[in-house]
């Protein structure tokens, strides 16, 4: 973590991108998160624990389950691509695991996708994150959907869906968001990445659509929007979670707003909230450290 801190500190005040090996790019915030000694030791209301446990308790009081899903930063999964040493256990940010343990003790169910990502990386060379982007590849997204679905199926109230979705490959190009942050002549050295995702369709061939009436709602940021509301579309996290479960899910997402997305759910109103059985709240792990806004509790109506 000391090396990560030094790399981030060496950047200019306005520089947001670090160069890795073989053309890989990394987001500065990921390195700053990696260098954090204690995610609980943050001033100005940025300790995430109280807001997360408050949300869980509000939902539990209404008979609704919360499943918090932590999305690893790219540098956690591929530290070697950033020139960082990899510990024997693979955990380059152990304080996140301590926070997960504290959340569990407080009654918050958490799916930490890092373990699944590291296991998949060890077994298969298929990339799980985009080399020039902050986000996951279609393969990484599908791994996340399958991992989340496995936990959802374990709830005692869960009933398997009956919709036989199909998943059909489509090729497309995406210019990495980190290339855009580079700007100028440096960005000219990078070309859009060619990708293959799988679009989710209903048995009649129409594209999957999220369903606000579903008892399962997914909350998240651009990790939920990529491949779903942009790029190839109809191949995002909610679509693949629906395909895994055999039933549509609801989705509330806003770019850069994983911790604050609870406000969108609150604005739906009491009746809409009470119709849910499960809230799947996806949060980028790097947003646990020095998020742009305080982690305030958000009252539900």
CSV table of C-alpha atoms in Angstrom, one decimal:
chain,number,residue,atom,x,y,z
A,1,UNK,CA,0.0,0.0,0.0
A,2,UNK,CA,3.0,2.3,0.5
A,3,UNK,CA,3.9,2.0,-3.1
A,4,UNK,CA,0.3,2.8,-4.2
A,5,UNK,CA,0.4,5.9,-2.0
A,6,UNK,CA,3.7,7.0,-3.5
A,7,UNK,CA,2.4,6.5,-7.1
A,8,UNK,CA,-0.7,8.6,-6.4
A,9,UNK,CA,1.2,11.3,-4.6
A,10,UNK,CA,3.6,11.7,-7.5
A,11,UNK,CA,0.8,12.8,-9.8
A,12,UNK,CA,0.1,16.5,-10.4
A,13,UNK,CA,-3.0,17.9,-8.7
A,14,UNK,CA,-5.1,17.7,-11.9
A,15,UNK,CA,-3.8,14.3,-13.1
A,16,UNK,CA,-6.3,11.5,-12.6
A,17,UNK,CA,-4.7,8.6,-14.6
A,18,UNK,CA,-1.7,6.4,-13.8
A,19,UNK,CA,0.0,4.4,-16.5
A,20,UNK,CA,0.5,0.7,-15.9
A,21,UNK,CA,2.3,-2.0,-17.9
A,22,UNK,CA,1.5,-3.0,-21.5
A,23,UNK,CA,-0.8,0.0,-22.1
A,24,UNK,CA,-2.9,-0.5,-19.0
A,25,UNK,CA,-4.3,2.6,-17.3
A,26,UNK,CA,-5.5,3.0,-13.8
A,27,UNK,CA,-7.7,5.6,-12.0
A,28,UNK,CA,-5.9,7.7,-9.4
A,29,UNK,CA,-8.8,7.2,-6.9
A,30,UNK,CA,-8.2,3.5,-7.0
A,31,UNK,CA,-4.6,4.0,-5.8
A,32,UNK,CA,-5.7,6.4,-3.1
A,33,UNK,CA,-8.2,3.8,-1.9
A,34,UNK,CA,-5.6,1.1,-1.9
A,35,UNK,CA,-3.3,3.3,0.2
A,36,UNK,CA,-5.9,3.9,3.0
A,37,UNK,CA,-4.9,2.5,6.4
A,38,UNK,CA,-8.4,2.4,7.8
A,39,UNK,CA,-11.7,3.0,5.9
A,40,UNK,CA,-13.4,3.8,9.2
A,41,UNK,CA,-10.9,6.6,10.0
A,42,UNK,CA,-12.4,9.4,7.9
A,43,UNK,CA,-13.6,12.8,8.8
A,44,UNK,CA,-16.6,14.8,7.6
A,45,UNK,CA,-19.0,12.0,7.7
A,46,UNK,CA,-17.2,9.8,5.2
A,47,UNK,CA,-17.0,6.7,7.4
A,48,UNK,CA,-19.4,4.4,5.5
A,49,UNK,CA,-20.4,2.1,8.3
A,50,UNK,CA,-23.2,4.1,9.9
A,51,UNK,CA,-25.0,4.9,6.7
A,52,UNK,CA,-24.8,1.3,5.5
A,53,UNK,CA,-26.1,-0.2,8.8
A,54,UNK,CA,-28.8,2.5,9.0
A,55,UNK,CA,-30.0,1.6,5.5
A,56,UNK,CA,-30.1,-2.1,6.4
A,57,UNK,CA,-32.0,-1.4,9.6
A,58,UNK,CA,-34.6,0.7,7.8
A,59,UNK,CA,-35.2,-2.0,5.3
A,60,UNK,CA,-35.2,-4.8,7.9
A,61,UNK,CA,-37.9,-2.9,9.8
A,62,UNK,CA,-40.1,-3.2,6.7
A,63,UNK,CA,-39.3,-6.9,6.1
A,64,UNK,CA,-36.9,-6.2,3.2
A,65,UNK,CA,-33.5,-7.8,2.9
A,66,UNK,CA,-30.4,-5.8,1.9
A,67,UNK,CA,-27.6,-7.4,0.0
A,68,UNK,CA,-24.5,-5.1,-0.2
A,69,UNK,CA,-22.3,-6.0,-3.1
A,70,UNK,CA,-18.8,-4.5,-3.1
A,71,UNK,CA,-17.2,-4.1,-6.6
A,72,UNK,CA,-13.4,-4.3,-6.4
A,73,UNK,CA,-11.3,-1.6,-7.9
A,74,UNK,CA,-9.4,-2.7,-11.0
A,75,UNK,CA,-6.1,-2.3,-9.2
A,76,UNK,CA,-7.2,-4.8,-6.5
A,77,UNK,CA,-7.7,-7.5,-9.1
A,78,UNK,CA,-4.7,-6.6,-11.3
A,79,UNK,CA,-2.1,-5.0,-9.1
A,80,UNK,CA,0.7,-6.6,-11.0
A,81,UNK,CA,-0.5,-4.7,-14.2
A,82,UNK,CA,0.1,-1.5,-12.2
A,83,UNK,CA,3.6,-2.5,-11.1
A,84,UNK,CA,2.6,-3.3,-7.5
A,85,UNK,CA,3.7,-6.3,-5.5
A,86,UNK,CA,1.0,-8.9,-4.8
A,87,UNK,CA,0.8,-10.3,-1.2
A,88,UNK,CA,0.6,-14.0,-0.8
A,89,UNK,CA,-3.1,-13.9,0.0
A,90,UNK,CA,-3.8,-11.6,-2.9
A,91,UNK,CA,-5.4,-9.0,-0.7
A,92,UNK,CA,-3.8,-5.6,-1.5
A,93,UNK,CA,-6.4,-3.7,0.6
A,94,UNK,CA,-7.0,-5.7,3.8
A,95,UNK,CA,-8.9,-2.9,5.6
A,96,UNK,CA,-11.9,-3.5,3.3
A,97,UNK,CA,-12.1,-7.0,4.6
A,98,UNK,CA,-12.2,-5.6,8.2
A,99,UNK,CA,-15.0,-3.3,7.2
A,100,UNK,CA,-16.9,-6.3,5.7
A,101,UNK,CA,-16.4,-8.2,9.0
A,102,UNK,CA,-17.8,-5.2,11.0
A,103,UNK,CA,-20.8,-5.0,8.6
A,104,UNK,CA,-21.5,-8.6,9.1
A,105,UNK,CA,-21.4,-8.3,12.9
A,106,UNK,CA,-23.9,-5.4,12.5
A,107,UNK,CA,-26.2,-7.6,10.5
A,108,UNK,CA,-25.4,-6.4,7.0
A,109,UNK,CA,-25.2,-9.2,4.4
A,110,UNK,CA,-22.3,-8.5,2.0
A,111,UNK,CA,-21.1,-10.1,-1.2
A,112,UNK,CA,-17.5,-9.1,-1.6
A,113,UNK,CA,-16.8,-9.8,-5.3
A,114,UNK,CA,-13.0,-9.7,-4.9
A,115,UNK,CA,-12.8,-13.4,-3.9
A,116,UNK,CA,-14.7,-14.5,-6.9
A,117,UNK,CA,-12.7,-12.2,-9.2
A,118,UNK,CA,-9.3,-13.5,-7.9
A,119,UNK,CA,-10.4,-17.1,-8.2
A,120,UNK,CA,-11.6,-16.6,-11.8
A,121,UNK,CA,-8.4,-14.8,-12.7
A,122,UNK,CA,-6.3,-17.6,-11.3
A,123,UNK,CA,-8.3,-20.2,-13.3
A,124,UNK,CA,-8.7,-18.4,-16.6
A,125,UNK,CA,-6.8,-15.7,-18.5
A,126,UNK,CA,-9.9,-14.0,-19.7
A,127,UNK,CA,-9.7,-10.4,-18.5
A,128,UNK,CA,-12.3,-9.2,-15.9
A,129,UNK,CA,-11.5,-5.5,-16.2
A,130,UNK,CA,-10.9,-3.3,-19.3
A,131,UNK,CA,-7.2,-2.3,-19.7
A,132,UNK,CA,-8.0,1.4,-20.5
A,133,UNK,CA,-11.2,1.8,-18.5
A,134,UNK,CA,-12.3,1.8,-14.8
A,135,UNK,CA,-15.0,-0.8,-15.4
A,136,UNK,CA,-15.3,-4.5,-15.8
A,137,UNK,CA,-15.3,-6.4,-19.1
A,138,UNK,CA,-18.5,-8.3,-20.1
A,139,UNK,CA,-16.9,-11.4,-18.6
A,140,UNK,CA,-16.3,-9.7,-15.3
A,141,UNK,CA,-19.9,-8.4,-15.3
A,142,UNK,CA,-21.3,-11.9,-16.0
A,143,UNK,CA,-19.2,-13.3,-13.2
A,144,UNK,CA,-20.6,-10.7,-10.8
A,145,UNK,CA,-24.1,-11.5,-11.9
A,146,UNK,CA,-23.7,-15.2,-11.4
A,147,UNK,CA,-22.1,-14.6,-7.9
A,148,UNK,CA,-24.9,-12.3,-6.8
A,149,UNK,CA,-27.5,-14.7,-8.2
A,150,UNK,CA,-26.1,-17.6,-6.2
A,151,UNK,CA,-26.7,-15.6,-3.0
A,152,UNK,CA,-30.2,-14.5,-4.0
A,153,UNK,CA,-31.3,-18.1,-4.6
A,154,UNK,CA,-30.4,-18.9,-0.9
A,155,UNK,CA,-33.0,-16.6,0.5
A,156,UNK,CA,-35.8,-18.6,2.1
A,157,UNK,CA,-38.5,-16.5,0.3
A,158,UNK,CA,-36.9,-16.9,-3.1
A,159,UNK,CA,-38.9,-18.7,-5.9
A,160,UNK,CA,-37.1,-19.5,-9.1
A,161,UNK,CA,-38.3,-17.6,-12.1
A,162,UNK,CA,-39.7,-19.3,-15.2
A,163,UNK,CA,-38.6,-17.0,-18.0
A,164,UNK,CA,-36.1,-18.7,-20.3
A,165,UNK,CA,-33.9,-15.8,-21.4
A,166,UNK,CA,-31.4,-16.2,-24.1
A,167,UNK,CA,-28.0,-14.5,-24.3
A,168,UNK,CA,-26.7,-13.7,-27.8
A,169,UNK,CA,-23.2,-12.3,-28.5
A,170,UNK,CA,-22.6,-8.9,-30.1
A,171,UNK,CA,-19.4,-7.2,-31.0
A,172,UNK,CA,-18.8,-3.5,-30.4
A,173,UNK,CA,-16.1,-1.0,-29.6
A,174,UNK,CA,-15.6,1.1,-26.5
A,175,UNK,CA,-13.1,3.8,-25.9
A,176,UNK,CA,-11.9,3.6,-22.3
A,177,UNK,CA,-13.0,6.3,-19.9
A,178,UNK,CA,-9.5,6.6,-18.6
A,179,UNK,CA,-8.3,7.5,-22.1
A,180,UNK,CA,-10.8,10.4,-22.0
A,181,UNK,CA,-9.3,11.5,-18.7
A,182,UNK,CA,-5.8,11.6,-20.2
A,183,UNK,CA,-6.8,14.0,-22.9
A,184,UNK,CA,-4.5,15.7,-25.4
A,185,UNK,CA,-1.7,13.9,-27.3
A,186,UNK,CA,-1.5,11.1,-24.8
A,187,UNK,CA,-5.1,10.0,-25.6
A,188,UNK,CA,-4.3,9.8,-29.3
A,189,UNK,CA,-2.1,6.7,-28.6
A,190,UNK,CA,-5.2,4.6,-27.6
A,191,UNK,CA,-7.8,3.1,-29.8
A,192,UNK,CA,-11.3,1.8,-28.8
A,193,UNK,CA,-11.2,-1.7,-27.4
A,194,UNK,CA,-13.1,-4.4,-29.4
A,195,UNK,CA,-15.4,-6.3,-27.1
A,196,UNK,CA,-18.0,-9.1,-27.2
A,197,UNK,CA,-20.9,-9.0,-24.8
A,198,UNK,CA,-24.0,-11.1,-24.6
A,199,UNK,CA,-27.3,-9.3,-25.0
A,200,UNK,CA,-30.2,-10.7,-23.0
A,201,UNK,CA,-33.5,-11.4,-24.8
A,202,UNK,CA,-36.9,-12.8,-23.9
A,203,UNK,CA,-38.0,-16.1,-25.5
A,204,UNK,CA,-39.8,-14.1,-28.2
A,205,UNK,CA,-36.6,-12.4,-29.2
A,206,UNK,CA,-37.3,-9.0,-27.7
A,207,UNK,CA,-34.6,-7.4,-25.6
A,208,UNK,CA,-34.7,-7.7,-21.8
A,209,UNK,CA,-36.2,-4.7,-20.0
A,210,UNK,CA,-35.9,-3.9,-16.2
A,211,UNK,CA,-39.2,-4.2,-14.4
A,212,UNK,CA,-40.1,-1.6,-11.7
A,213,UNK,CA,-42.7,-4.0,-10.3
A,214,UNK,CA,-40.1,-6.7,-9.6
A,215,UNK,CA,-39.6,-7.6,-5.9
A,216,UNK,CA,-35.8,-7.4,-6.4
A,217,UNK,CA,-34.2,-4.0,-7.1
A,218,UNK,CA,-30.6,-3.4,-8.0
A,219,UNK,CA,-29.0,-0.1,-6.9
A,220,UNK,CA,-25.8,1.1,-8.4
A,221,UNK,CA,-23.6,3.4,-10.5
A,222,UNK,CA,-22.0,3.1,-13.9
A,223,UNK,CA,-21.0,-0.5,-13.2
A,224,UNK,CA,-24.7,-1.1,-13.6
A,225,UNK,CA,-25.0,1.2,-16.6
A,226,UNK,CA,-22.1,-0.1,-18.7
A,227,UNK,CA,-23.3,-2.4,-21.6
A,228,UNK,CA,-26.9,-1.7,-20.5
A,229,UNK,CA,-27.7,2.0,-21.1
A,230,UNK,CA,-24.6,2.5,-23.3
A,231,UNK,CA,-22.3,0.7,-25.7
A,232,UNK,CA,-24.2,-2.4,-27.0
A,233,UNK,CA,-27.1,-2.1,-24.4
A,234,UNK,CA,-29.3,-4.9,-23.0
A,235,UNK,CA,-26.2,-6.7,-21.6
A,236,UNK,CA,-25.7,-5.0,-18.2
A,237,UNK,CA,-25.6,-6.3,-14.7
A,238,UNK,CA,-29.4,-6.3,-14.1
A,239,UNK,CA,-30.0,-8.0,-17.4
A,240,UNK,CA,-27.6,-10.9,-16.6
A,241,UNK,CA,-28.9,-11.1,-13.1
A,242,UNK,CA,-32.4,-11.5,-14.5
A,243,UNK,CA,-31.1,-14.2,-16.9
A,244,UNK,CA,-29.5,-16.1,-14.0
A,245,UNK,CA,-32.7,-15.9,-11.9
A,246,UNK,CA,-35.2,-16.4,-14.7
A,247,UNK,CA,-37.2,-13.3,-13.8
A,248,UNK,CA,-36.8,-9.5,-14.4
A,249,UNK,CA,-35.4,-7.2,-11.8
A,250,UNK,CA,-35.8,-3.5,-11.1
A,251,UNK,CA,-32.8,-1.1,-11.5
A,252,UNK,CA,-32.0,2.3,-10.1
A,253,UNK,CA,-28.6,3.7,-11.3
A,254,UNK,CA,-26.8,7.0,-11.6
A,255,UNK,CA,-23.2,7.6,-12.7
A,256,UNK,CA,-20.8,8.2,-9.8
A,257,UNK,CA,-23.6,7.9,-7.3
A,258,UNK,CA,-23.4,4.3,-5.8
A,259,UNK,CA,-23.4,5.5,-2.2
A,260,UNK,CA,-26.1,8.2,-2.9
A,261,UNK,CA,-28.4,6.0,-5.0
A,262,UNK,CA,-30.4,5.3,-1.9
A,263,UNK,CA,-32.0,8.7,-2.4
A,264,UNK,CA,-33.6,7.5,-5.7
A,265,UNK,CA,-35.2,4.6,-3.9
A,266,UNK,CA,-36.5,6.9,-1.2
A,267,UNK,CA,-38.1,9.2,-3.9
A,268,UNK,CA,-40.0,6.2,-5.2
A,269,UNK,CA,-42.2,6.5,-2.1
A,270,UNK,CA,-43.3,4.2,0.7
A,271,UNK,CA,-45.6,2.0,-1.4
A,272,UNK,CA,-43.0,1.2,-4.0
A,273,UNK,CA,-40.4,0.5,-1.4
A,274,UNK,CA,-42.7,-1.8,0.6
A,275,UNK,CA,-43.3,-3.9,-2.6
A,276,UNK,CA,-39.7,-5.0,-2.6
A,277,UNK,CA,-38.3,-8.1,-0.9
A,278,UNK,CA,-34.6,-7.5,-1.7
A,279,UNK,CA,-32.4,-4.5,-2.3
A,280,UNK,CA,-29.2,-5.4,-4.1
A,281,UNK,CA,-27.0,-2.4,-3.4
A,282,UNK,CA,-23.8,-2.4,-5.5
A,283,UNK,CA,-21.0,-0.1,-4.4
A,284,UNK,CA,-17.6,0.5,-6.0
A,285,UNK,CA,-15.1,-0.4,-3.2
A,286,UNK,CA,-13.1,2.7,-4.0
A,287,UNK,CA,-16.1,4.8,-3.0
A,288,UNK,CA,-15.6,3.6,0.6
A,289,UNK,CA,-12.6,5.9,0.8
A,290,UNK,CA,-12.9,9.7,0.5
A,291,UNK,CA,-16.1,9.7,-1.5
A,292,UNK,CA,-17.0,13.1,-3.0
A,293,UNK,CA,-20.0,13.5,-0.6
A,294,UNK,CA,-20.6,12.4,3.0
A,295,UNK,CA,-22.0,8.9,3.6
A,296,UNK,CA,-25.1,10.4,5.3
A,297,UNK,CA,-28.0,8.2,6.4
A,298,UNK,CA,-30.9,8.7,4.0
A,299,UNK,CA,-34.4,8.3,5.6
A,300,UNK,CA,-36.9,6.2,3.7
A,301,UNK,CA,-40.5,7.4,3.6
